[in-house]
Amino acid sequence: MSARASGTTVAAEPCPDDGPVPLGAGPAGAGPDPDDLPDGLVVADETGRVICFNAAAARITAIDPNDALGRPLEKALPLQDIEGRRWWQLTDPYGGLAIRSGQPERNLLLGGREVLVCARYVRSRPTGPVRRLVVTLRGTEARRRTELSHAELIATVAHELRSPLTSVKGFTATLLQKWERFTDDQKRLMLETVDADANRVTRLIAELLDISRIDSGRLEVRRQRVDMVSAVRRHVQAQTTAGQLPDRFLIRMIEPLPDLWADPDKVDQVLGNLLENAVRHGAGTVTIEVGPVSSGSGAEGTSVTVSDEGPGIPEESMSRVFTRFWRGSKRGGTGLGLYIVKGIVEAHGGTITVGRAPAGGALFRFSLPVGTPAFMA
């Protein structure tokens, strides 16, 4: 038999006829080449000597495959746990309990670098001796990026919560201690501020719940009949009530529109976020266009386009618009809104894109299929 390593063939002890054959060592076409695997693969025979060391393992460990093949596993791959103990002596795969089937993935050290290691013990019978020891290796970069994203989310949430909660705490404490000293107008102003900050906390918590559901694929869509034109007008009215000039908004309708069945609360969330972004980060007239859309397969739906006349989004940033923590400017916000918008649209089976408006500003377009009513789903 020959041992494989990054295209190099090195002599090794033959495999017993009744034992398992290492990956890639069988006849041509019998299985994938070890070097085609995305994870590092190291295989040791029944004597504990390395017979397979693929290209990914060489990249992850920075060990030359020719230096590892034919050597005892504990010397070819000198792993240590976080406390500095030798992992192979600690686990004793060849001399330990015969009922063990392997080791779960864990973070180990190899020459000062961290690697994720998982091992499987291959036996000819359930409690027989180990005939093959198969080890998979992964780098820690992807996990570190995930951990960094989680840490950034926690830091963002803590920062966003601290400001309104400080305000709520300060005003309520002041009112409780000095209620008689304030006029009715002062009390109303303070209570309105507390109410607004409480609403801000509620929205942030709702965003966190949405992110959790989107990431886990558990975002529920409860479809009802949605009048998209009325929904758009309602959000424009909310913006003008909040102080925006009515002339700043232009609504265009292309009729007739198909009947749309979607989650009205989530559609409101999408429209509110896109309009707020256009008002906060854009400039000039905000144009909202609602019209029918049909795909090549004949499926119908409704398309909504929100554009402005501001500076727009740089070309190099468009691929990151719908990622977590992306912010179009330094005007506040958590950077989570567009990530949630994309998750909501895709949960409906729709699509959302970003581009440049004819007037130079940002242009967001999302399309939702007609959908099926909740009682018929």
mmCIF file of C-alpha atoms in Angstrom:
data_model
loop_
_atom_site.group_PDB
_atom_site.id
_atom_site.type_symbol
_atom_site.label_atom_id
_atom_site.label_comp_id
_atom_site.label_asym_id
_atom_site.label_seq_id
_atom_site.Cartn_x
_atom_site.Cartn_y
_atom_site.Cartn_z
ATOM 1 C CA MET A 1 0.000 0.000 0.000
ATOM 2 C CA SER A 2 1.067 3.638 -0.439
ATOM 3 C CA ALA A 3 0.393 6.597 1.810
ATOM 4 C CA ARG A 4 -0.873 9.776 0.220
ATOM 5 C CA ALA A 5 0.321 13.287 1.040
ATOM 6 C CA SER A 6 -0.224 16.324 -1.171
ATOM 7 C CA GLY A 7 0.306 14.376 -4.357
ATOM 8 C CA THR A 8 3.432 12.637 -3.008
ATOM 9 C CA THR A 9 3.504 8.843 -2.666
ATOM 10 C CA VAL A 10 5.492 7.502 0.271
ATOM 11 C CA ALA A 11 5.877 3.843 1.143
ATOM 12 C CA ALA A 12 4.029 2.622 4.199
ATOM 13 C CA GLU A 13 3.132 -0.636 5.849
ATOM 14 C CA PRO A 14 0.497 -2.595 3.912
ATOM 15 C CA CYS A 15 -3.046 -2.605 5.224
ATOM 16 C CA PRO A 16 -4.499 -5.875 6.459
ATOM 17 C CA ASP A 17 -6.878 -7.351 3.909
ATOM 18 C CA ASP A 18 -9.805 -7.251 6.316
ATOM 19 C CA GLY A 19 -9.138 -3.730 7.597
ATOM 20 C CA PRO A 20 -10.499 -0.455 6.314
ATOM 21 C CA VAL A 21 -8.623 1.221 3.474
ATOM 22 C CA PRO A 22 -7.524 4.827 3.986
ATOM 23 C CA LEU A 23 -9.320 7.443 1.930
ATOM 24 C CA GLY A 24 -7.841 7.749 -1.525
ATOM 25 C CA ALA A 25 -5.704 4.616 -1.207
ATOM 26 C CA GLY A 26 -8.083 2.309 -3.046
ATOM 27 C CA PRO A 27 -8.471 1.754 -6.787
ATOM 28 C CA ALA A 28 -8.869 4.740 -9.091
ATOM 29 C CA GLY A 29 -12.328 6.248 -8.815
ATOM 30 C CA ALA A 30 -13.032 4.476 -5.496
ATOM 31 C CA GLY A 31 -13.239 7.730 -3.569
ATOM 32 C CA PRO A 32 -12.174 11.369 -3.456
ATOM 33 C CA ASP A 33 -8.546 12.315 -3.233
ATOM 34 C CA PRO A 34 -7.583 13.390 0.319
ATOM 35 C CA ASP A 35 -6.198 16.627 -1.100
ATOM 36 C CA ASP A 36 -9.669 17.502 -2.393
ATOM 37 C CA LEU A 37 -11.049 17.706 1.155
ATOM 38 C CA PRO A 38 -11.519 21.198 2.639
ATOM 39 C CA ASP A 39 -10.503 20.020 6.130
ATOM 40 C CA GLY A 40 -7.185 18.650 7.234
ATOM 41 C CA LEU A 41 -7.044 14.837 7.258
ATOM 42 C CA VAL A 42 -4.479 12.746 9.108
ATOM 43 C CA VAL A 43 -4.751 8.948 9.248
ATOM 44 C CA ALA A 44 -2.632 6.614 11.388
ATOM 45 C CA ASP A 45 -2.531 2.811 11.035
ATOM 46 C CA GLU A 46 -2.843 0.173 13.745
ATOM 47 C CA THR A 47 0.738 0.806 14.875
ATOM 48 C CA GLY A 48 0.133 4.542 15.317
ATOM 49 C CA ARG A 49 2.187 5.622 12.298
ATOM 50 C CA VAL A 50 0.905 8.280 9.913
ATOM 51 C CA ILE A 51 -0.181 6.921 6.523
ATOM 52 C CA CYS A 52 -2.132 9.913 5.207
ATOM 53 C CA PHE A 53 -1.468 13.651 5.587
ATOM 54 C CA ASN A 54 -3.389 15.746 3.084
ATOM 55 C CA ALA A 55 -2.730 19.214 1.691
ATOM 56 C CA ALA A 56 -5.222 20.939 4.004
ATOM 57 C CA ALA A 57 -3.518 19.392 7.046
ATOM 58 C CA ALA A 58 -0.173 20.678 5.788
ATOM 59 C CA ARG A 59 -1.628 24.174 5.350
ATOM 60 C CA ILE A 60 -3.299 24.253 8.771
ATOM 61 C CA THR A 61 -0.358 22.801 10.729
ATOM 62 C CA ALA A 62 2.526 24.228 8.632
ATOM 63 C CA ILE A 63 4.065 20.715 8.732
ATOM 64 C CA ASP A 64 5.676 19.235 5.621
ATOM 65 C CA PRO A 65 3.769 16.034 4.757
ATOM 66 C CA ASN A 66 7.027 14.233 3.992
ATOM 67 C CA ASP A 67 8.168 14.937 7.569
ATOM 68 C CA ALA A 68 4.947 13.451 8.987
ATOM 69 C CA LEU A 69 4.394 10.309 6.893
ATOM 70 C CA GLY A 70 5.692 7.127 8.457
ATOM 71 C CA ARG A 71 6.339 8.731 11.838
ATOM 72 C CA PRO A 72 4.487 7.964 15.079
ATOM 73 C CA LEU A 73 1.396 10.139 15.361
ATOM 74 C CA GLU A 74 2.418 11.763 18.649
ATOM 75 C CA LYS A 75 5.679 12.940 17.028
ATOM 76 C CA ALA A 76 4.263 13.878 13.631
ATOM 77 C CA LEU A 77 1.389 15.788 15.223
ATOM 78 C CA PRO A 78 2.518 16.866 18.731
ATOM 79 C CA LEU A 79 -0.769 18.266 19.994
ATOM 80 C CA GLN A 80 -1.205 19.787 23.436
ATOM 81 C CA ASP A 81 -4.279 20.883 25.337
ATOM 82 C CA ILE A 82 -4.703 24.436 26.615
ATOM 83 C CA GLU A 83 -2.929 23.492 29.861
ATOM 84 C CA GLY A 84 0.141 22.246 27.987
ATOM 85 C CA ARG A 85 -0.458 18.488 28.449
ATOM 86 C CA ARG A 86 0.360 16.115 25.592
ATOM 87 C CA TRP A 87 -2.951 15.222 24.054
ATOM 88 C CA TRP A 88 -2.069 11.781 22.654
ATOM 89 C CA GLN A 89 -0.750 10.614 26.017
ATOM 90 C CA LEU A 90 -3.831 12.067 27.679
ATOM 91 C CA THR A 91 -6.348 10.344 25.391
ATOM 92 C CA ASP A 92 -4.335 7.153 24.681
ATOM 93 C CA PRO A 93 -6.364 6.104 21.607
ATOM 94 C CA TYR A 94 -4.630 2.729 21.168
ATOM 95 C CA GLY A 95 -4.454 1.650 24.801
ATOM 96 C CA GLY A 96 -7.539 3.199 26.383
ATOM 97 C CA LEU A 97 -11.034 1.854 26.828
ATOM 98 C CA ALA A 98 -12.078 -0.407 23.971
ATOM 99 C CA ILE A 99 -15.606 1.025 23.878
ATOM 100 C CA ARG A 100 -14.493 4.502 22.820
ATOM 101 C CA SER A 101 -15.289 5.582 19.275
ATOM 102 C CA GLY A 102 -13.345 8.832 19.150
ATOM 103 C CA GLN A 103 -12.885 12.333 20.526
ATOM 104 C CA PRO A 104 -15.242 15.294 19.958
ATOM 105 C CA GLU A 105 -13.948 18.480 18.378
ATOM 106 C CA ARG A 106 -11.864 20.594 20.707
ATOM 107 C CA ASN A 107 -9.408 23.458 20.592
ATOM 108 C CA LEU A 108 -5.785 22.282 20.873
ATOM 109 C CA LEU A 109 -2.332 23.781 20.462
ATOM 110 C CA LEU A 110 0.216 22.775 17.858
ATOM 111 C CA GLY A 111 3.527 24.588 17.907
ATOM 112 C CA GLY A 112 1.981 27.723 19.350
ATOM 113 C CA ARG A 113 -0.981 27.848 16.959
ATOM 114 C CA GLU A 114 -4.559 26.862 17.727
ATOM 115 C CA VAL A 115 -6.299 24.126 15.739
ATOM 116 C CA LEU A 116 -9.687 22.426 16.039
ATOM 117 C CA VAL A 117 -9.165 18.664 16.277
ATOM 118 C CA CYS A 118 -11.630 15.800 16.036
ATOM 119 C CA ALA A 119 -10.657 12.105 16.113
ATOM 120 C CA ARG A 120 -12.410 8.848 15.245
ATOM 121 C CA TYR A 121 -11.248 5.386 16.228
ATOM 122 C CA VAL A 122 -11.911 2.764 13.534
ATOM 123 C CA ARG A 123 -12.157 -0.795 14.860
ATOM 124 C CA SER A 124 -12.726 -4.082 13.063
ATOM 125 C CA ARG A 125 -15.346 -4.938 15.702
ATOM 126 C CA PRO A 126 -17.071 -2.822 18.391
ATOM 127 C CA THR A 127 -14.592 -3.577 21.187
ATOM 128 C CA GLY A 128 -11.644 -4.664 19.093
ATOM 129 C CA PRO A 129 -8.265 -2.933 18.747
ATOM 130 C CA VAL A 130 -7.968 0.340 16.861
ATOM 131 C CA ARG A 131 -7.170 -0.387 13.208
ATOM 132 C CA ARG A 132 -7.206 3.194 11.992
ATOM 133 C CA LEU A 133 -7.094 6.537 13.752
ATOM 134 C CA VAL A 134 -8.708 9.252 11.620
ATOM 135 C CA VAL A 135 -8.043 12.855 12.670
ATOM 136 C CA THR A 136 -9.644 15.934 11.107
ATOM 137 C CA LEU A 137 -8.150 19.397 11.533
ATOM 138 C CA ARG A 138 -9.659 22.823 11.077
ATOM 139 C CA GLY A 139 -8.303 26.312 11.468
ATOM 140 C CA THR A 140 -9.811 28.618 14.075
ATOM 141 C CA GLU A 141 -10.223 31.663 11.829
ATOM 142 C CA ALA A 142 -13.904 31.061 11.008
ATOM 143 C CA ARG A 143 -14.777 30.428 14.644
ATOM 144 C CA ARG A 144 -12.887 33.533 15.723
ATOM 145 C CA ARG A 145 -14.813 35.616 13.184
ATOM 146 C CA THR A 146 -18.065 34.250 14.602
ATOM 147 C CA GLU A 147 -16.960 34.974 18.155
ATOM 148 C CA LEU A 148 -15.876 38.477 17.131
ATOM 149 C CA SER A 149 -19.272 39.070 15.504
ATOM 150 C CA HIS A 150 -21.043 37.939 18.674
ATOM 151 C CA ALA A 151 -18.809 40.143 20.823
ATOM 152 C CA GLU A 152 -19.475 43.109 18.539
ATOM 153 C CA LEU A 153 -23.216 42.449 18.745
ATOM 154 C CA ILE A 154 -23.079 42.370 22.554
ATOM 155 C CA ALA A 155 -21.029 45.577 22.662
ATOM 156 C CA THR A 156 -23.416 47.325 20.253
ATOM 157 C CA VAL A 157 -26.477 46.251 22.206
ATOM 158 C CA ALA A 158 -24.924 47.277 25.517
ATOM 159 C CA HIS A 159 -24.088 50.705 24.103
ATOM 160 C CA GLU A 160 -27.529 51.209 22.565
ATOM 161 C CA LEU A 161 -29.324 50.097 25.742
ATOM 162 C CA ARG A 162 -27.257 52.159 28.129
ATOM 163 C CA SER A 163 -28.307 55.559 26.799
ATOM 164 C CA PRO A 164 -32.117 55.161 26.956
ATOM 165 C CA LEU A 165 -32.003 53.196 30.209
ATOM 166 C CA THR A 166 -29.877 55.923 31.808
ATOM 167 C CA SER A 167 -32.441 58.479 30.699
ATOM 168 C CA VAL A 168 -35.372 56.403 31.999
ATOM 169 C CA LYS A 169 -33.646 55.814 35.313
ATOM 170 C CA GLY A 170 -32.669 59.468 35.713
ATOM 171 C CA PHE A 171 -36.081 60.935 34.929
ATOM 172 C CA THR A 172 -38.065 58.430 36.992
ATOM 173 C CA ALA A 173 -35.764 58.890 39.995
ATOM 174 C CA THR A 174 -36.054 62.672 39.692
ATOM 175 C CA LEU A 175 -39.836 62.547 39.448
ATOM 176 C CA LEU A 176 -40.141 60.232 42.437
ATOM 177 C CA GLN A 177 -37.919 62.410 44.632
ATOM 178 C CA LYS A 178 -39.091 65.881 43.551
ATOM 179 C CA TRP A 179 -42.581 65.397 42.137
ATOM 180 C CA GLU A 180 -44.040 68.464 43.867
ATOM 181 C CA ARG A 181 -41.352 70.814 42.532
ATOM 182 C CA PHE A 182 -42.253 70.376 38.854
ATOM 183 C CA THR A 183 -45.071 71.941 36.896
ATOM 184 C CA ASP A 184 -47.499 69.811 34.925
ATOM 185 C CA ASP A 185 -45.792 70.755 31.662
ATOM 186 C CA GLN A 186 -42.380 69.725 33.029
ATOM 187 C CA LYS A 187 -43.789 66.415 34.262
ATOM 188 C CA ARG A 188 -45.405 65.744 30.890
ATOM 189 C CA LEU A 189 -42.130 66.487 29.064
ATOM 190 C CA MET A 190 -40.159 64.138 31.316
ATOM 191 C CA LEU A 191 -42.745 61.351 31.032
ATOM 192 C CA GLU A 192 -42.837 61.717 27.235
ATOM 193 C CA THR A 193 -39.053 61.371 27.178
ATOM 194 C CA VAL A 194 -39.260 58.248 29.339
ATOM 195 C CA ASP A 195 -41.935 56.822 27.013
ATOM 196 C CA ALA A 196 -39.826 57.522 23.908
ATOM 197 C CA ASP A 197 -36.731 55.916 25.455
ATOM 198 C CA ALA A 198 -38.767 52.883 26.569
ATOM 199 C CA ASN A 199 -39.990 52.511 22.983
ATOM 200 C CA ARG A 200 -36.390 52.670 21.800
ATOM 201 C CA VAL A 201 -35.434 49.830 24.151
ATOM 202 C CA THR A 202 -38.431 47.815 22.991
ATOM 203 C CA ARG A 203 -37.413 48.244 19.333
ATOM 204 C CA LEU A 204 -33.854 47.160 20.084
ATOM 205 C CA ILE A 205 -35.029 44.042 21.893
ATOM 206 C CA ALA A 206 -37.324 43.257 18.954
ATOM 207 C CA GLU A 207 -34.328 43.617 16.600
ATOM 208 C CA LEU A 208 -32.316 41.162 18.690
ATOM 209 C CA LEU A 209 -35.147 38.645 18.634
ATOM 210 C CA ASP A 210 -35.442 39.035 14.860
ATOM 211 C CA ILE A 211 -31.714 38.478 14.409
ATOM 212 C CA SER A 212 -31.871 35.345 16.540
ATOM 213 C CA ARG A 213 -34.793 33.981 14.510
ATOM 214 C CA ILE A 214 -33.168 34.875 11.179
ATOM 215 C CA ASP A 215 -29.855 33.243 12.109
ATOM 216 C CA SER A 216 -31.602 30.070 13.286
ATOM 217 C CA GLY A 217 -34.045 29.960 10.364
ATOM 218 C CA ARG A 218 -37.051 30.270 12.719
ATOM 219 C CA LEU A 219 -38.466 33.588 11.515
ATOM 220 C CA GLU A 220 -42.213 32.990 11.222
ATOM 221 C CA VAL A 221 -44.262 34.634 8.482
ATOM 222 C CA ARG A 222 -47.998 34.912 9.186
ATOM 223 C CA ARG A 223 -49.545 35.866 5.885
ATOM 224 C CA GLN A 224 -52.557 38.138 5.628
ATOM 225 C CA ARG A 225 -53.914 40.368 2.906
ATOM 226 C CA VAL A 226 -51.621 43.414 2.616
ATOM 227 C CA ASP A 227 -52.484 46.663 0.844
ATOM 228 C CA MET A 228 -48.974 47.802 -0.044
ATOM 229 C CA VAL A 229 -50.048 51.258 -1.300
ATOM 230 C CA SER A 230 -51.888 52.014 1.954
ATOM 231 C CA ALA A 231 -48.908 50.748 3.959
ATOM 232 C CA VAL A 232 -46.553 53.075 2.064
ATOM 233 C CA ARG A 233 -48.854 56.061 2.570
ATOM 234 C CA ARG A 234 -49.146 55.274 6.271
ATOM 235 C CA HIS A 235 -45.356 55.317 6.697
ATOM 236 C CA VAL A 236 -44.999 58.540 4.732
ATOM 237 C CA GLN A 237 -47.651 60.091 6.993
ATOM 238 C CA ALA A 238 -45.677 58.939 10.043
ATOM 239 C CA GLN A 239 -42.563 60.675 8.671
ATOM 240 C CA THR A 240 -44.418 63.943 8.054
ATOM 241 C CA THR A 241 -46.000 63.771 11.506
ATOM 242 C CA ALA A 242 -42.479 63.404 12.922
ATOM 243 C CA GLY A 243 -41.470 66.705 11.303
ATOM 244 C CA GLN A 244 -40.507 65.915 7.701
ATOM 245 C CA LEU A 245 -41.921 68.161 4.978
ATOM 246 C CA PRO A 246 -44.681 66.490 2.927
ATOM 247 C CA ASP A 247 -43.048 67.767 -0.288
ATOM 248 C CA ARG A 248 -40.034 65.600 0.410
ATOM 249 C CA PHE A 249 -41.914 62.393 -0.467
ATOM 250 C CA LEU A 250 -43.156 61.276 -3.876
ATOM 251 C CA ILE A 251 -45.296 58.131 -4.214
ATOM 252 C CA ARG A 252 -45.668 56.486 -7.612
ATOM 253 C CA MET A 253 -48.115 53.642 -8.198
ATOM 254 C CA ILE A 254 -48.232 51.317 -11.164
ATOM 255 C CA GLU A 255 -51.582 49.576 -11.172
ATOM 256 C CA PRO A 256 -53.215 47.125 -11.145
ATOM 257 C CA LEU A 257 -51.402 45.387 -8.321
ATOM 258 C CA PRO A 258 -51.889 41.669 -7.607
ATOM 259 C CA ASP A 259 -53.347 40.563 -4.285
ATOM 260 C CA LEU A 260 -50.436 40.286 -1.856
ATOM 261 C CA TRP A 261 -50.437 37.917 1.100
ATOM 262 C CA ALA A 262 -47.629 38.679 3.530
ATOM 263 C CA ASP A 263 -46.962 39.357 7.200
ATOM 264 C CA PRO A 264 -48.255 42.938 7.659
ATOM 265 C CA ASP A 265 -46.135 43.643 10.741
ATOM 266 C CA LYS A 266 -42.955 42.547 8.987
ATOM 267 C CA VAL A 267 -43.841 44.463 5.821
ATOM 268 C CA ASP A 268 -44.256 47.553 8.025
ATOM 269 C CA GLN A 269 -40.840 46.826 9.519
ATOM 270 C CA VAL A 270 -39.235 46.689 6.067
ATOM 271 C CA LEU A 271 -40.945 49.865 4.819
ATOM 272 C CA GLY A 272 -40.214 51.768 8.018
ATOM 273 C CA ASN A 273 -36.540 50.854 7.935
ATOM 274 C CA LEU A 274 -36.025 51.747 4.272
ATOM 275 C CA LEU A 275 -37.861 55.073 4.601
ATOM 276 C CA GLU A 276 -35.993 55.968 7.776
ATOM 277 C CA ASN A 277 -32.670 55.192 6.073
ATOM 278 C CA ALA A 278 -33.586 57.354 3.084
ATOM 279 C CA VAL A 279 -34.588 60.269 5.331
ATOM 280 C CA ARG A 280 -31.658 59.966 7.726
ATOM 281 C CA HIS A 281 -28.813 59.161 5.335
ATOM 282 C CA GLY A 282 -30.133 60.528 2.026
ATOM 283 C CA ALA A 283 -31.137 63.960 0.781
ATOM 284 C CA GLY A 284 -33.635 65.606 -1.510
ATOM 285 C CA THR A 285 -36.848 63.927 -2.588
ATOM 286 C CA VAL A 286 -37.522 60.396 -1.375
ATOM 287 C CA THR A 287 -39.344 58.476 -4.099
ATOM 288 C CA ILE A 288 -41.368 55.357 -3.329
ATOM 289 C CA GLU A 289 -42.566 53.382 -6.327
ATOM 290 C CA VAL A 290 -44.988 50.466 -5.989
ATOM 291 C CA GLY A 291 -45.768 48.203 -8.921
ATOM 292 C CA PRO A 292 -46.425 44.653 -10.053
ATOM 293 C CA VAL A 293 -43.579 42.290 -10.873
ATOM 294 C CA SER A 294 -43.487 38.932 -12.624
ATOM 295 C CA SER A 295 -40.668 36.405 -12.888
ATOM 296 C CA GLY A 296 -39.645 34.310 -15.821
ATOM 297 C CA SER A 297 -41.593 31.382 -14.380
ATOM 298 C CA GLY A 298 -44.804 33.432 -14.444
ATOM 299 C CA ALA A 299 -45.011 33.968 -10.669
ATOM 300 C CA GLU A 300 -46.518 37.315 -9.705
ATOM 301 C CA GLY A 301 -45.694 39.674 -6.899
ATOM 302 C CA THR A 302 -45.302 43.275 -5.799
ATOM 303 C CA SER A 303 -42.177 45.383 -6.061
ATOM 304 C CA VAL A 304 -41.343 48.426 -3.938
ATOM 305 C CA THR A 305 -38.500 50.821 -4.754
ATOM 306 C CA VAL A 306 -37.232 53.447 -2.303
ATOM 307 C CA SER A 307 -34.723 55.982 -3.635
ATOM 308 C CA ASP A 308 -33.340 59.378 -2.671
ATOM 309 C CA GLU A 309 -31.172 62.151 -4.110
ATOM 310 C CA GLY A 310 -28.320 62.016 -1.608
ATOM 311 C CA PRO A 311 -24.683 61.018 -2.096
ATOM 312 C CA GLY A 312 -25.630 57.347 -2.425
ATOM 313 C CA ILE A 313 -23.657 54.279 -1.377
ATOM 314 C CA PRO A 314 -20.078 53.844 -2.622
ATOM 315 C CA GLU A 315 -19.700 51.057 -5.162
ATOM 316 C CA GLU A 316 -17.202 49.206 -2.987
ATOM 317 C CA SER A 317 -19.650 49.162 -0.059
ATOM 318 C CA MET A 318 -22.711 47.796 -1.858
ATOM 319 C CA SER A 319 -21.736 44.168 -1.255
ATOM 320 C CA ARG A 320 -21.723 44.824 2.523
ATOM 321 C CA VAL A 321 -24.961 46.806 2.843
ATOM 322 C CA PHE A 322 -27.021 43.865 4.115
ATOM 323 C CA THR A 323 -24.404 42.550 6.548
ATOM 324 C CA ARG A 324 -24.454 43.092 10.295
ATOM 325 C CA PHE A 325 -23.216 46.419 11.660
ATOM 326 C CA TRP A 326 -22.927 48.119 8.280
ATOM 327 C CA ARG A 327 -23.590 51.829 8.645
ATOM 328 C CA GLY A 328 -23.987 54.197 5.732
ATOM 329 C CA SER A 329 -22.855 57.170 7.785
ATOM 330 C CA LYS A 330 -21.942 58.199 11.303
ATOM 331 C CA ARG A 331 -25.463 59.338 12.128
ATOM 332 C CA GLY A 332 -26.160 56.675 14.717
ATOM 333 C CA GLY A 333 -28.054 53.433 14.484
ATOM 334 C CA THR A 334 -27.087 49.879 15.338
ATOM 335 C CA GLY A 335 -26.222 48.798 11.799
ATOM 336 C CA LEU A 336 -28.663 45.886 12.146
ATOM 337 C CA GLY A 337 -31.705 47.254 10.319
ATOM 338 C CA LEU A 338 -30.824 46.295 6.742
ATOM 339 C CA TYR A 339 -29.626 42.869 7.874
ATOM 340 C CA ILE A 340 -33.073 42.282 9.394
ATOM 341 C CA VAL A 341 -34.815 43.710 6.311
ATOM 342 C CA LYS A 342 -33.014 41.220 4.072
ATOM 343 C CA GLY A 343 -33.908 38.355 6.419
ATOM 344 C CA ILE A 344 -37.592 39.343 6.442
ATOM 345 C CA VAL A 345 -37.810 39.690 2.654
ATOM 346 C CA GLU A 346 -36.091 36.345 2.083
ATOM 347 C CA ALA A 347 -38.346 34.670 4.678
ATOM 348 C CA HIS A 348 -41.250 35.707 2.420
ATOM 349 C CA GLY A 349 -39.506 34.133 -0.566
ATOM 350 C CA GLY A 350 -38.663 37.553 -1.999
ATOM 351 C CA THR A 351 -35.517 39.385 -3.033
ATOM 352 C CA ILE A 352 -33.942 42.731 -2.170
ATOM 353 C CA THR A 353 -31.236 44.642 -4.024
ATOM 354 C CA VAL A 354 -29.342 47.898 -3.643
ATOM 355 C CA GLY A 355 -28.090 50.210 -6.356
ATOM 356 C CA ARG A 356 -27.740 53.810 -7.439
ATOM 357 C CA ALA A 357 -30.805 55.946 -8.133
ATOM 358 C CA PRO A 358 -31.084 58.035 -11.323
ATOM 359 C CA ALA A 359 -30.578 61.171 -9.197
ATOM 360 C CA GLY A 360 -27.401 59.671 -7.688
ATOM 361 C CA GLY A 361 -28.706 58.562 -4.303
ATOM 362 C CA ALA A 362 -29.258 55.097 -2.886
ATOM 363 C CA LEU A 363 -31.912 52.858 -4.394
ATOM 364 C CA PHE A 364 -33.393 49.864 -2.563
ATOM 365 C CA ARG A 365 -35.815 47.555 -4.348
ATOM 366 C CA PHE A 366 -37.544 44.575 -2.775
ATOM 367 C CA SER A 367 -40.020 42.198 -4.341
ATOM 368 C CA LEU A 368 -42.464 39.907 -2.558
ATOM 369 C CA PRO A 369 -44.305 37.029 -4.242
ATOM 370 C CA VAL A 370 -48.100 36.947 -4.049
ATOM 371 C CA GLY A 371 -47.856 34.242 -1.381
ATOM 372 C CA THR A 372 -50.404 31.887 0.145
ATOM 373 C CA PRO A 373 -52.794 32.921 2.923
ATOM 374 C CA ALA A 374 -51.909 31.584 6.360
ATOM 375 C CA PHE A 375 -55.130 29.582 6.634
ATOM 376 C CA MET A 376 -54.294 27.781 3.359
ATOM 377 C CA ALA A 377 -50.610 27.111 4.095
#
